[in-house]
DNA sequence: GGAATATTCTAATAGATGTTAGAATATTGC
DNA sequence: GCAATATTCTAACATCTATTAGAATATTCC
C-alpha cells in the first residue's frame, strides 16, 4: 500500500535528526554550540579530536540542518540552527539521566559532595539573587557570557578567577554555573574558591537548561 | 587528561539514546507505544515488517531503556519507559519539521487541502468543545482511547465509523484527531465523513503532542 | 601573485548496524 | 507431558559510519 511508502518517508526524515544525535562527539558539539557560535578550530580544541574529524562531524550535523556555517575571513563559524536544537540536546540528556543508571553513576563523579550543589529551586535562587543574598557567577569564557547568560549573573571566567578574587564578596554566598551538568568549569571554580575560604556552591544548569525550563536569559549583544 | 575520559563516558551514555532514535522503524515504534502498550505482534502488524526485525529493534530500544517489556501469558507487551520518552519523540519530530524541507514537503501530501485543518489554537479549540460548538472524535482504536485521550473527546474508531454515523451530529462541526501528524487515520475520517455531508475537519495533534504542550489529557482506566 | 592558514573534499579501512533465516525458549491448553 | 503459539537468541551478510591520511579549496597577508 502507498501509505506505507509515505510513512516510511516521514519517519526516515525524523531519523536524519536521530542519526545526527547518535554520536557522542556530535552531542558534545551541540552542547558547545549551544553556548554560542564557534570556529572549527575552537570545537576541535574543546573536543580533543582531529580537525578533519571535527569537519566530518560538522558536515553530518549540517546535512541534518542542525547547524549553520558562516564564513568570516579565514575562519568558518558554526552555530545551531535554532533554539529548538539546544532544547533537543537538553531533552536527550534529561531522558538519558532519567533512565540510564550508568549515566547517573558517572555523574556522581562530578559533584562528589552533594553539599556543593545548590539545594533551592531555580525560582527561589532567582529571588535570592534579586534580594542580594547570593551572587551568581558565570565561569565560562567571556564570549559565551556575551552570547547569553543567566539573569543577574556576573562574568567571571575560570581562567581569570585567581587574579580577580578581589571582585568577589566574602560575606555572601557565591553560586557558580557553566555550560550544564556535563561541564566541569563550575566544579573547578568551587574547588578553587572554597579552598580560599569563600562560601561557594554550584548549580548544574547552564543557559540551555534554563531556557528549556522556560525561564528568561539575558543577552549583551543584540542578535536574532 | 582524565576529564576527557569522564566527558567521553558522559556523552557516550546520551548517545545511547541518540542511537536508539536514529532508525525510522524505531521512531515509528515509539510513536505507536506512546498511544499505549502493545504486543510485539501488534507492532509488527502496524510497521509491516518481520516479527524478528521488530524483536531486534525492541531489543535496541530496551537496551537504551526507552521501553519496558511485560509478559502476560503468551504475549509480551512493550510500553514506553516514561512520559519523557513520548516527549522526546515529539521534540525530535518538531525539530525535523522545523528544519528539514523534505519533511515539510512530504507532510503536505497528507493534508493536501489546508481547509481540512482546524485553524484555531489548542486553547481556543478546547473552549469551543466546552461550549458545545464543536464535537471532538478520537478515531484511533478503542484501546488507545482508553489509555489516554484529549479532554471531552468521544471514541469513534475509524473502523466503526460507518456503522456509527447516527451518533454524530449533523448540525455541529466535527473535529477528528488520531496519533499525531504522521498518522493518517484522521484524514481517512475526514474523507469519509465529508463525502457524506458532515462538517468535519482535523487537528494534527495526538495525545503526545497535547501533553508535550503542557495540556491535560483524560484517562479512562487508572494507571501509573 | 605567492606563501600561509583554515577548512573541506576524497579515498580507504575497521567497526558497527539493519535485515534475514534458523534454532531455541517460555507459556498455554489439552 | 506434548503440541501450538509468541517471542527471543544466534549467526550471517550487506550496508552504513567513524576515523585517519592526503589532496584540494578559499581566504588573508605580504
Short mmCIF file of C-alpha atoms (C1' of nucleotides) in Angstrom, two decimals:
data_model
loop_
_atom_site.label_atom_id
_atom_site.label_comp_id
_atom_site.label_asym_id
_atom_site.label_seq_id
_atom_site.Cartn_x
_atom_site.Cartn_y
_atom_site.Cartn_z
CA UNK A 1 0.00 0.00 0.00
CA UNK A 2 1.12 3.51 -0.68
CA UNK A 3 0.52 4.84 2.83
CA UNK A 4 3.42 2.63 3.93
CA UNK A 5 5.72 4.37 1.47
CA UNK A 6 4.62 7.78 2.69
CA UNK A 7 5.07 6.81 6.34
CA UNK A 8 8.48 5.37 5.62
CA UNK A 9 9.48 8.68 4.07
CA UNK A 10 8.20 10.66 7.05
CA UNK A 11 9.97 8.63 9.74
CA UNK A 12 13.08 8.49 7.56
CA UNK A 13 13.30 12.26 7.75
CA UNK A 14 13.00 12.36 11.52
CA UNK A 15 15.62 9.61 11.68
CA UNK A 16 18.01 12.05 9.98
CA UNK A 17 17.85 14.10 13.16
CA UNK A 18 18.20 10.94 15.23
CA UNK A 19 21.30 9.86 13.31
CA UNK A 20 22.84 13.29 13.79
CA UNK A 21 22.49 12.98 17.57
CA UNK A 22 23.66 9.37 17.76
CA UNK A 23 27.35 10.18 18.17
CA UNK A 24 28.96 11.33 21.43
CA UNK A 25 31.23 13.80 19.67
CA UNK A 26 28.35 15.40 17.82
CA UNK A 27 26.38 15.73 21.03
CA UNK A 28 29.33 17.43 22.67
CA UNK A 29 29.49 19.78 19.70
CA UNK A 30 25.83 20.64 20.05
CA UNK A 31 26.29 21.47 23.71
CA UNK A 32 29.26 23.71 22.92
CA UNK A 33 27.45 25.40 20.06
CA UNK A 34 24.51 25.97 22.39
CA UNK A 35 26.82 28.41 24.22
CA UNK A 36 27.28 30.42 21.03
CA UNK A 37 28.90 30.10 17.63
CA UNK A 38 32.39 28.61 17.42
CA UNK A 39 35.05 28.02 14.80
CA UNK A 40 36.01 24.54 13.64
CA UNK A 41 39.33 25.13 15.36
CA UNK A 42 37.72 26.00 18.69
CA UNK A 43 35.50 22.91 18.57
CA UNK A 44 38.49 20.76 17.67
CA UNK A 45 40.36 22.10 20.66
CA UNK A 46 37.48 21.52 23.08
CA UNK A 47 36.75 18.01 21.84
CA UNK A 48 40.41 16.92 21.72
CA UNK A 49 39.97 15.37 18.28
CA UNK A 50 41.50 15.81 14.83
CA UNK A 51 40.38 18.82 12.79
CA UNK A 52 39.38 16.58 9.93
CA UNK A 53 37.14 14.57 12.17
CA UNK A 54 35.58 17.75 13.52
CA UNK A 55 34.89 18.80 9.98
CA UNK A 56 33.34 15.46 9.12
CA UNK A 57 31.03 15.57 12.15
CA UNK A 58 30.07 19.14 11.39
CA UNK A 59 29.19 18.05 7.90
CA UNK A 60 26.84 15.42 9.30
CA UNK A 61 25.22 17.97 11.58
CA UNK A 62 24.94 20.41 8.69
CA UNK A 63 23.27 17.81 6.48
CA UNK A 64 20.72 17.23 9.24
CA UNK A 65 20.22 21.02 9.29
CA UNK A 66 21.09 21.23 12.98
CA UNK A 67 23.98 23.65 12.46
CA UNK A 68 24.66 26.50 10.07
CA UNK A 69 28.10 27.69 8.92
CA UNK A 70 29.15 31.29 8.41
CA UNK A 71 32.44 32.30 6.88
CA UNK A 72 34.34 35.25 8.28
CA UNK A 73 37.78 35.71 6.84
CA UNK A 74 39.89 32.63 7.24
CA UNK A 75 37.60 31.11 9.83
CA UNK A 76 34.28 29.34 9.47
CA UNK A 77 31.90 29.78 12.37
CA UNK A 78 29.24 27.24 13.11
CA UNK A 79 26.10 27.93 15.11
CA UNK A 80 22.97 25.98 16.00
CA UNK A 81 20.13 26.24 13.50
CA UNK A 82 17.77 27.35 16.26
CA UNK A 83 16.92 27.35 19.94
CA UNK A 84 14.92 24.18 19.42
CA UNK A 85 18.19 22.37 18.71
CA UNK A 86 19.67 23.37 22.08
CA UNK A 87 16.40 22.27 23.58
CA UNK A 88 16.62 18.89 21.88
CA UNK A 89 20.07 18.40 23.37
CA UNK A 90 18.75 19.16 26.86
CA UNK A 91 15.82 16.86 26.26
CA UNK A 92 18.06 13.99 25.17
CA UNK A 93 20.35 14.49 28.13
CA UNK A 94 17.45 14.54 30.54
CA UNK A 95 15.97 11.33 29.15
CA UNK A 96 19.41 9.73 29.44
CA UNK A 97 19.82 10.96 33.01
CA UNK A 98 16.38 9.68 33.92
CA UNK A 99 16.69 6.18 32.50
CA UNK A 100 20.36 5.24 32.28
CA UNK A 101 21.83 4.08 35.56
CA UNK A 102 25.34 4.19 34.10
CA UNK A 103 24.96 7.91 33.48
CA UNK A 104 23.69 8.57 36.97
CA UNK A 105 26.73 6.80 38.36
CA UNK A 106 29.14 8.67 36.11
CA UNK A 107 27.57 12.00 37.06
CA UNK A 108 28.27 11.34 40.72
CA UNK A 109 31.96 11.58 39.91
CA UNK A 110 31.48 15.23 39.02
CA UNK A 111 29.76 16.51 42.12
CA UNK A 112 31.10 14.05 44.61
CA UNK A 113 29.97 16.09 47.55
CA UNK A 114 26.28 16.96 47.21
CA UNK A 115 26.94 19.90 49.51
CA UNK A 116 28.49 21.62 46.51
CA UNK A 117 25.13 21.75 44.80
CA UNK A 118 22.62 24.49 45.47
CA UNK A 119 19.59 22.98 47.10
CA UNK A 120 16.92 25.53 46.20
CA UNK A 121 14.79 25.67 43.07
CA UNK A 122 15.54 27.86 40.08
CA UNK A 123 12.83 30.32 41.03
CA UNK A 124 14.00 30.50 44.64
CA UNK A 125 17.58 31.06 43.54
CA UNK A 126 16.46 33.91 41.33
CA UNK A 127 14.73 35.53 44.30
CA UNK A 128 17.85 35.20 46.43
CA UNK A 129 19.88 36.86 43.70
CA UNK A 130 17.43 39.73 43.35
CA UNK A 131 17.33 40.27 47.10
CA UNK A 132 21.13 40.38 47.12
CA UNK A 133 21.71 37.38 49.36
CA UNK A 134 23.55 35.50 46.67
CA UNK A 135 25.94 36.37 43.85
CA UNK A 136 25.80 34.26 40.70
CA UNK A 137 28.99 33.98 38.64
CA UNK A 138 29.29 32.66 35.09
CA UNK A 139 32.66 30.90 34.86
CA UNK A 140 32.54 30.18 31.11
CA UNK A 141 34.72 32.13 28.68
CA UNK A 142 33.70 35.77 28.27
CA UNK A 143 32.43 35.24 24.70
CA UNK A 144 29.89 32.69 25.86
CA UNK A 145 28.69 35.01 28.59
CA UNK A 146 28.24 37.74 26.00
CA UNK A 147 26.10 35.48 23.86
CA UNK A 148 23.66 34.69 26.68
CA UNK A 149 23.77 34.30 30.46
CA UNK A 150 21.54 33.75 33.46
CA UNK A 151 19.73 36.81 34.79
CA UNK A 152 21.87 38.94 37.13
CA UNK A 153 24.92 36.75 36.58
CA UNK A 154 28.41 38.28 36.54
CA UNK A 155 31.01 37.11 34.08
CA UNK A 156 33.96 35.59 35.91
CA UNK A 157 35.79 33.22 33.54
CA UNK A 158 37.58 30.40 35.29
CA UNK A 159 40.91 31.34 33.73
CA UNK A 160 40.70 34.84 35.24
CA UNK A 161 39.28 33.79 38.56
CA UNK A 162 42.50 33.85 40.57
CA UNK A 163 43.51 37.36 39.58
CA UNK A 164 40.00 38.76 40.05
CA UNK A 165 39.35 37.42 43.53
CA UNK A 166 39.01 40.95 44.88
CA UNK A 167 35.79 41.38 42.92
CA UNK A 168 34.10 38.62 44.86
CA UNK A 169 32.24 39.22 48.12
CA UNK A 170 33.38 37.36 51.20
CA UNK A 171 30.18 37.97 53.15
CA UNK A 172 27.75 36.44 50.66
CA UNK A 173 27.19 33.04 49.21
CA UNK A 174 28.55 32.66 45.68
CA UNK A 175 26.87 30.38 43.16
CA UNK A 176 28.78 29.29 40.07
CA UNK A 177 27.43 27.83 36.85
CA UNK A 178 28.87 26.92 33.46
CA UNK A 179 27.66 25.07 30.37
CA UNK A 180 25.49 22.46 32.01
CA UNK A 181 25.63 19.28 34.04
CA UNK A 182 28.41 17.78 31.90
CA UNK A 183 30.67 20.80 32.18
CA UNK A 184 33.42 20.83 34.77
CA UNK A 185 34.25 24.54 34.85
CA UNK A 186 31.96 25.33 37.77
CA UNK A 187 33.41 22.42 39.74
CA UNK A 188 36.90 23.81 39.31
CA UNK A 189 35.61 27.18 40.45
CA UNK A 190 34.09 25.61 43.54
CA UNK A 191 37.35 23.80 44.30
CA UNK A 192 39.43 26.92 43.83
CA UNK A 193 37.23 29.30 45.79
CA UNK A 194 36.26 27.03 48.64
CA UNK A 195 39.98 26.36 49.23
CA UNK A 196 40.36 30.10 49.79
CA UNK A 197 37.53 30.28 52.27
CA UNK A 198 34.76 31.61 50.08
CA UNK A 199 31.24 30.35 50.60
CA UNK A 200 30.70 28.90 47.14
CA UNK A 201 28.38 26.35 45.65
CA UNK A 202 27.26 25.48 42.13
CA UNK A 203 24.18 24.76 40.06
CA UNK A 204 24.34 22.16 37.32
CA UNK A 205 22.18 24.26 34.98
CA UNK A 206 23.59 26.10 32.03
CA UNK A 207 21.87 28.62 29.80
CA UNK A 208 20.26 25.86 27.69
CA UNK A 209 18.76 24.15 30.71
CA UNK A 210 17.46 27.46 31.99
CA UNK A 211 15.85 28.25 28.66
CA UNK A 212 14.45 24.76 28.20
CA UNK A 213 12.68 25.21 31.53
CA UNK A 214 11.01 28.28 30.09
CA UNK A 215 12.97 30.79 32.13
CA UNK A 216 14.38 34.00 30.64
CA UNK A 217 18.05 34.63 29.95
CA UNK A 218 19.91 37.87 29.31
CA UNK A 219 21.83 38.90 26.21
CA UNK A 220 24.53 41.51 26.00
CA UNK A 221 24.99 41.79 22.29
CA UNK A 222 21.83 42.01 20.21
CA UNK A 223 21.20 39.11 17.89
CA UNK A 224 18.37 37.28 16.21
CA UNK B 1 43.79 14.26 30.96
CA UNK B 2 41.23 12.37 32.92
CA UNK B 3 38.44 14.91 32.45
CA UNK B 4 38.42 13.89 28.78
CA UNK B 5 37.76 10.29 29.74
CA UNK B 6 34.92 11.29 32.03
CA UNK B 7 33.35 13.54 29.42
CA UNK B 8 33.62 10.82 26.81
CA UNK B 9 31.78 8.48 29.14
CA UNK B 10 29.02 11.03 29.77
CA UNK B 11 28.33 11.86 26.13
CA UNK B 12 28.62 8.18 25.25
CA UNK B 13 25.65 7.49 27.50
CA UNK B 14 23.49 10.18 25.96
CA UNK B 15 24.50 8.84 22.55
CA UNK B 16 22.87 5.54 23.55
CA UNK B 17 19.57 7.39 23.49
CA UNK B 18 20.55 9.06 20.23
CA UNK B 19 21.39 5.72 18.61
CA UNK B 20 18.06 4.31 19.73
CA UNK B 21 16.19 7.09 17.94
CA UNK B 22 18.32 7.01 14.80
CA UNK B 23 16.20 4.43 12.98
CA UNK B 24 12.89 5.19 11.24
CA UNK B 25 11.33 1.92 12.38
CA UNK B 26 12.23 2.53 15.99
CA UNK B 27 10.79 6.03 15.84
CA UNK B 28 7.57 4.65 14.46
CA UNK B 29 7.52 2.16 17.32
CA UNK B 30 7.97 4.92 19.86
CA UNK B 31 5.05 6.84 18.38
CA UNK B 32 2.84 3.75 18.50
CA UNK B 33 3.90 2.91 22.03
CA UNK B 34 3.14 6.48 23.03
CA UNK B 35 -0.51 5.57 22.39
CA UNK B 36 -0.28 2.77 24.97
CA UNK B 37 1.38 -0.59 25.42
CA UNK B 38 1.40 -3.03 22.53
CA UNK B 39 2.43 -6.58 21.83
CA UNK B 40 5.32 -7.44 19.52
CA UNK B 41 2.73 -8.86 17.16
CA UNK B 42 0.69 -5.64 17.10
CA UNK B 43 3.78 -3.55 16.41
CA UNK B 44 4.85 -5.94 13.67
CA UNK B 45 1.47 -5.59 12.04
CA UNK B 46 1.47 -1.80 12.18
CA UNK B 47 5.03 -1.46 10.88
CA UNK B 48 4.64 -4.02 8.10
CA UNK B 49 7.93 -5.67 8.95
CA UNK B 50 9.11 -9.13 10.00
CA UNK B 51 8.48 -10.19 13.62
CA UNK B 52 12.15 -10.94 14.09
CA UNK B 53 13.07 -7.46 13.00
CA UNK B 54 10.50 -5.99 15.37
CA UNK B 55 12.06 -8.01 18.15
CA UNK B 56 15.55 -6.84 17.25
CA UNK B 57 14.50 -3.18 17.23
CA UNK B 58 12.66 -3.60 20.51
CA UNK B 59 15.81 -5.05 21.95
CA UNK B 60 17.74 -1.95 20.93
CA UNK B 61 15.09 0.29 22.48
CA UNK B 62 15.09 -1.83 25.62
CA UNK B 63 18.87 -1.62 25.93
CA UNK B 64 18.57 2.17 25.72
CA UNK B 65 15.95 1.90 28.49
CA UNK B 66 13.32 3.64 26.37
CA UNK B 67 10.84 0.77 26.51
CA UNK B 68 9.92 -1.81 29.12
CA UNK B 69 8.52 -5.29 28.46
CA UNK B 70 5.82 -7.04 30.47
CA UNK B 71 4.84 -10.63 29.96
CA UNK B 72 1.19 -11.63 30.12
CA UNK B 73 0.56 -15.21 29.13
CA UNK B 74 1.82 -15.93 25.67
CA UNK B 75 2.21 -12.28 24.75
CA UNK B 76 4.86 -9.77 25.68
CA UNK B 77 3.66 -6.21 25.97
CA UNK B 78 6.01 -3.29 25.50
CA UNK B 79 5.42 0.18 26.83
CA UNK B 80 7.42 3.41 26.96
CA UNK B 81 9.68 3.81 29.98
CA UNK B 82 8.08 7.16 30.76
CA UNK B 83 6.21 10.19 29.52
CA UNK B 84 9.53 11.88 28.85
CA UNK B 85 10.14 9.34 26.10
CA UNK B 86 6.93 10.29 24.28
CA UNK B 87 8.01 13.86 24.76
CA UNK B 88 11.39 13.17 23.21
CA UNK B 89 9.68 11.73 20.16
CA UNK B 90 7.53 14.84 19.79
CA UNK B 91 10.60 17.00 20.25
CA UNK B 92 12.55 15.15 17.59
CA UNK B 93 9.65 15.33 15.16
CA UNK B 94 9.23 19.03 15.75
CA UNK B 95 12.90 19.76 15.16
CA UNK B 96 12.71 17.72 11.97
CA UNK B 97 9.57 19.55 10.83
CA UNK B 98 11.19 22.88 11.57
CA UNK B 99 14.46 22.35 9.76
CA UNK B 100 14.01 19.67 7.09
CA UNK B 101 12.42 20.96 3.92
CA UNK B 102 11.98 17.42 2.64
CA UNK B 103 9.75 16.62 5.61
CA UNK B 104 7.66 19.73 5.11
CA UNK B 105 7.08 18.72 1.52
CA UNK B 106 6.18 15.14 2.41
CA UNK B 107 3.75 16.33 5.06
CA UNK B 108 1.84 18.35 2.50
CA UNK B 109 0.86 15.08 0.89
CA UNK B 110 -1.13 14.22 3.97
CA UNK B 111 -3.28 17.29 4.36
CA UNK B 112 -3.38 18.38 0.77
CA UNK B 113 -6.21 20.81 1.38
CA UNK B 114 -5.37 23.11 4.26
CA UNK B 115 -9.10 23.63 4.72
CA UNK B 116 -9.15 20.23 6.36
CA UNK B 117 -7.06 21.51 9.21
CA UNK B 118 -8.58 23.29 12.16
CA UNK B 119 -7.36 26.87 12.17
CA UNK B 120 -7.76 27.77 15.83
CA UNK B 121 -5.29 27.25 18.66
CA UNK B 122 -5.41 24.36 21.08
CA UNK B 123 -6.82 26.54 23.85
CA UNK B 124 -9.46 28.03 21.56
CA UNK B 125 -10.50 24.58 20.36
CA UNK B 126 -10.92 23.44 23.94
CA UNK B 127 -13.23 26.37 24.61
CA UNK B 128 -15.31 25.55 21.56
CA UNK B 129 -15.66 21.99 22.74
CA UNK B 130 -16.70 23.03 26.23
CA UNK B 131 -19.26 25.48 24.88
CA UNK B 132 -20.67 22.71 22.73
CA UNK B 133 -19.97 24.27 19.35
CA UNK B 134 -17.66 21.50 18.30
CA UNK B 135 -17.51 17.73 18.82
CA UNK B 136 -14.06 16.12 19.01
CA UNK B 137 -13.78 12.50 17.94
CA UNK B 138 -10.85 10.17 18.58
CA UNK B 139 -10.60 7.86 15.57
CA UNK B 140 -7.84 5.61 16.94
CA UNK B 141 -8.61 2.07 18.10
CA UNK B 142 -10.67 1.90 21.29
CA UNK B 143 -7.77 0.57 23.37
CA UNK B 144 -5.68 3.63 22.62
CA UNK B 145 -8.56 5.91 23.56
CA UNK B 146 -8.90 4.04 26.86
CA UNK B 147 -5.24 4.61 27.63
CA UNK B 148 -5.45 8.39 27.20
CA UNK B 149 -7.41 10.85 25.10
CA UNK B 150 -7.96 14.55 24.60
CA UNK B 151 -10.36 16.22 27.04
CA UNK B 152 -14.03 15.84 26.07
CA UNK B 153 -13.19 13.62 23.11
CA UNK B 154 -15.51 10.78 22.10
CA UNK B 155 -14.12 7.47 20.98
CA UNK B 156 -15.11 6.76 17.39
CA UNK B 157 -12.62 4.29 15.90
CA UNK B 158 -12.21 4.64 12.16
CA UNK B 159 -13.17 1.02 11.56
CA UNK B 160 -16.53 1.55 13.26
CA UNK B 161 -17.21 4.96 11.83
CA UNK B 162 -19.57 3.93 9.04
CA UNK B 163 -21.91 1.92 11.23
CA UNK B 164 -21.97 4.54 13.96
CA UNK B 165 -22.81 7.55 11.82
CA UNK B 166 -26.06 8.06 13.71
CA UNK B 167 -24.09 9.04 16.81
CA UNK B 168 -22.59 12.05 15.06
CA UNK B 169 -24.29 15.43 15.00
CA UNK B 170 -25.12 16.96 11.64
CA UNK B 171 -25.58 20.47 12.97
CA UNK B 172 -22.16 20.87 14.59
CA UNK B 173 -18.64 20.93 13.36
CA UNK B 174 -16.78 17.68 14.00
CA UNK B 175 -13.04 17.66 14.67
CA UNK B 176 -11.11 14.40 14.29
CA UNK B 177 -7.68 13.53 15.65
CA UNK B 178 -5.54 10.40 15.81
CA UNK B 179 -1.94 9.57 16.79
CA UNK B 180 -0.26 12.71 15.57
CA UNK B 181 0.85 14.50 12.41
CA UNK B 182 2.22 11.32 10.82
CA UNK B 183 -0.94 9.32 11.37
CA UNK B 184 -3.43 9.00 8.54
CA UNK B 185 -6.49 7.81 10.46
CA UNK B 186 -7.98 11.26 10.93
CA UNK B 187 -7.51 12.01 7.24
CA UNK B 188 -9.49 8.94 6.33
CA UNK B 189 -12.17 10.04 8.75
CA UNK B 190 -12.30 13.47 7.13
CA UNK B 191 -12.56 11.90 3.68
CA UNK B 192 -15.29 9.52 4.74
CA UNK B 193 -17.42 12.00 6.66
CA UNK B 194 -17.08 14.98 4.38
CA UNK B 195 -18.22 12.78 1.49
CA UNK B 196 -21.43 12.21 3.45
CA UNK B 197 -22.05 15.86 4.05
CA UNK B 198 -20.73 16.22 7.59
CA UNK B 199 -18.90 19.36 8.58
CA UNK B 200 -15.62 17.74 9.58
CA UNK B 201 -12.05 18.91 9.97
CA UNK B 202 -8.98 17.56 11.71
CA UNK B 203 -6.16 18.56 14.02
CA UNK B 204 -2.72 17.09 13.51
CA UNK B 205 -2.15 16.77 17.26
CA UNK B 206 -2.26 13.47 19.05
CA UNK B 207 -2.20 12.83 22.78
CA UNK B 208 1.62 13.10 22.91
CA UNK B 209 1.64 16.50 21.22
CA UNK B 210 -1.09 17.69 23.55
CA UNK B 211 0.85 16.54 26.59
CA UNK B 212 4.16 17.88 25.33
CA UNK B 213 2.50 21.28 25.08
CA UNK B 214 1.68 21.02 28.76
CA UNK B 215 -2.05 20.49 28.29
CA UNK B 216 -4.01 17.91 30.29
CA UNK B 217 -5.36 14.65 28.88
CA UNK B 218 -8.01 12.28 30.23
CA UNK B 219 -7.62 8.64 31.25
CA UNK B 220 -10.36 6.06 31.50
CA UNK B 221 -8.53 3.25 33.17
CA UNK B 222 -6.34 4.12 36.11
CA UNK B 223 -2.63 3.52 35.69
CA UNK B 224 0.67 4.79 36.98
"C1'" DG C 1 50.95 36.91 -7.40
"C1'" DG C 2 52.68 33.66 -3.85
"C1'" DA C 3 53.11 31.89 0.85
"C1'" DA C 4 50.49 30.78 4.93
"C1'" DT C 5 46.32 29.37 7.20
"C1'" DA C 6 41.68 27.26 7.98
"C1'" DT C 7 38.73 24.13 6.35
"C1'" DT C 8 36.76 20.84 3.29
"C1'" DC C 9 36.81 17.05 -0.02
"C1'" DT C 10 38.16 12.36 -1.45
"C1'" DA C 11 39.63 7.89 -0.58
"C1'" DA C 12 40.43 3.90 2.34
"C1'" DT C 13 39.75 0.89 6.12
"C1'" DA C 14 37.98 -1.07 10.53
"C1'" DG C 15 33.98 -1.47 13.06
"C1'" DA C 16 29.02 -1.03 13.95
"C1'" DT C 17 24.13 -1.72 12.32
"C1'" DG C 18 19.90 -3.44 9.73
"C1'" DT C 19 17.99 -7.24 7.90
"C1'" DT C 20 17.04 -12.03 7.06
"C1'" DA C 21 16.86 -17.04 8.27
"C1'" DG C 22 17.00 -20.97 11.55
"C1'" DA C 23 17.25 -22.70 16.21
"C1'" DA C 24 15.90 -22.06 20.98
"C1'" DT C 25 12.89 -20.54 24.92
"C1'" DA C 26 8.70 -19.71 27.57
"C1'" DT C 27 3.90 -20.05 28.03
"C1'" DT C 28 -0.78 -22.03 27.26
"C1'" DG C 29 -4.26 -25.57 26.54
"C1'" DC C 30 -5.08 -30.21 26.15
"C1'" DG D 1 3.99 -34.33 29.13
"C1'" DC D 2 3.09 -32.67 24.30
"C1'" DA D 3 1.61 -29.68 20.57
"C1'" DA D 4 0.83 -24.88 19.41
"C1'" DT D 5 1.95 -20.08 19.82
"C1'" DA D 6 4.69 -15.81 20.71
"C1'" DT D 7 8.94 -14.17 21.14
"C1'" DT D 8 13.86 -14.14 21.54
"C1'" DC D 9 18.55 -15.69 20.57
"C1'" DT D 10 22.34 -16.78 17.32
"C1'" DA D 11 24.61 -16.46 13.12
"C1'" DA D 12 25.48 -14.40 8.68
"C1'" DC D 13 25.73 -10.92 5.24
"C1'" DA D 14 25.36 -6.43 3.08
"C1'" DT D 15 25.37 -1.73 4.29
"C1'" DC D 16 26.40 2.24 6.73
"C1'" DT D 17 29.55 5.02 9.91
"C1'" DA D 18 33.74 6.73 12.37
"C1'" DT D 19 38.20 7.60 11.86
"C1'" DT D 20 42.56 8.55 9.60
"C1'" DA D 21 45.56 10.37 5.84
"C1'" DG D 22 46.48 13.11 1.66
"C1'" DA D 23 44.95 16.38 -1.80
"C1'" DA D 24 42.20 20.42 -2.84
"C1'" DT D 25 39.86 24.93 -1.93
"C1'" DA D 26 39.21 29.57 -0.17
"C1'" DT D 27 40.85 33.37 2.24
"C1'" DT D 28 44.34 36.59 4.11
"C1'" DC D 29 48.73 38.78 4.42
"C1'" DC D 30 52.76 40.29 2.33
#
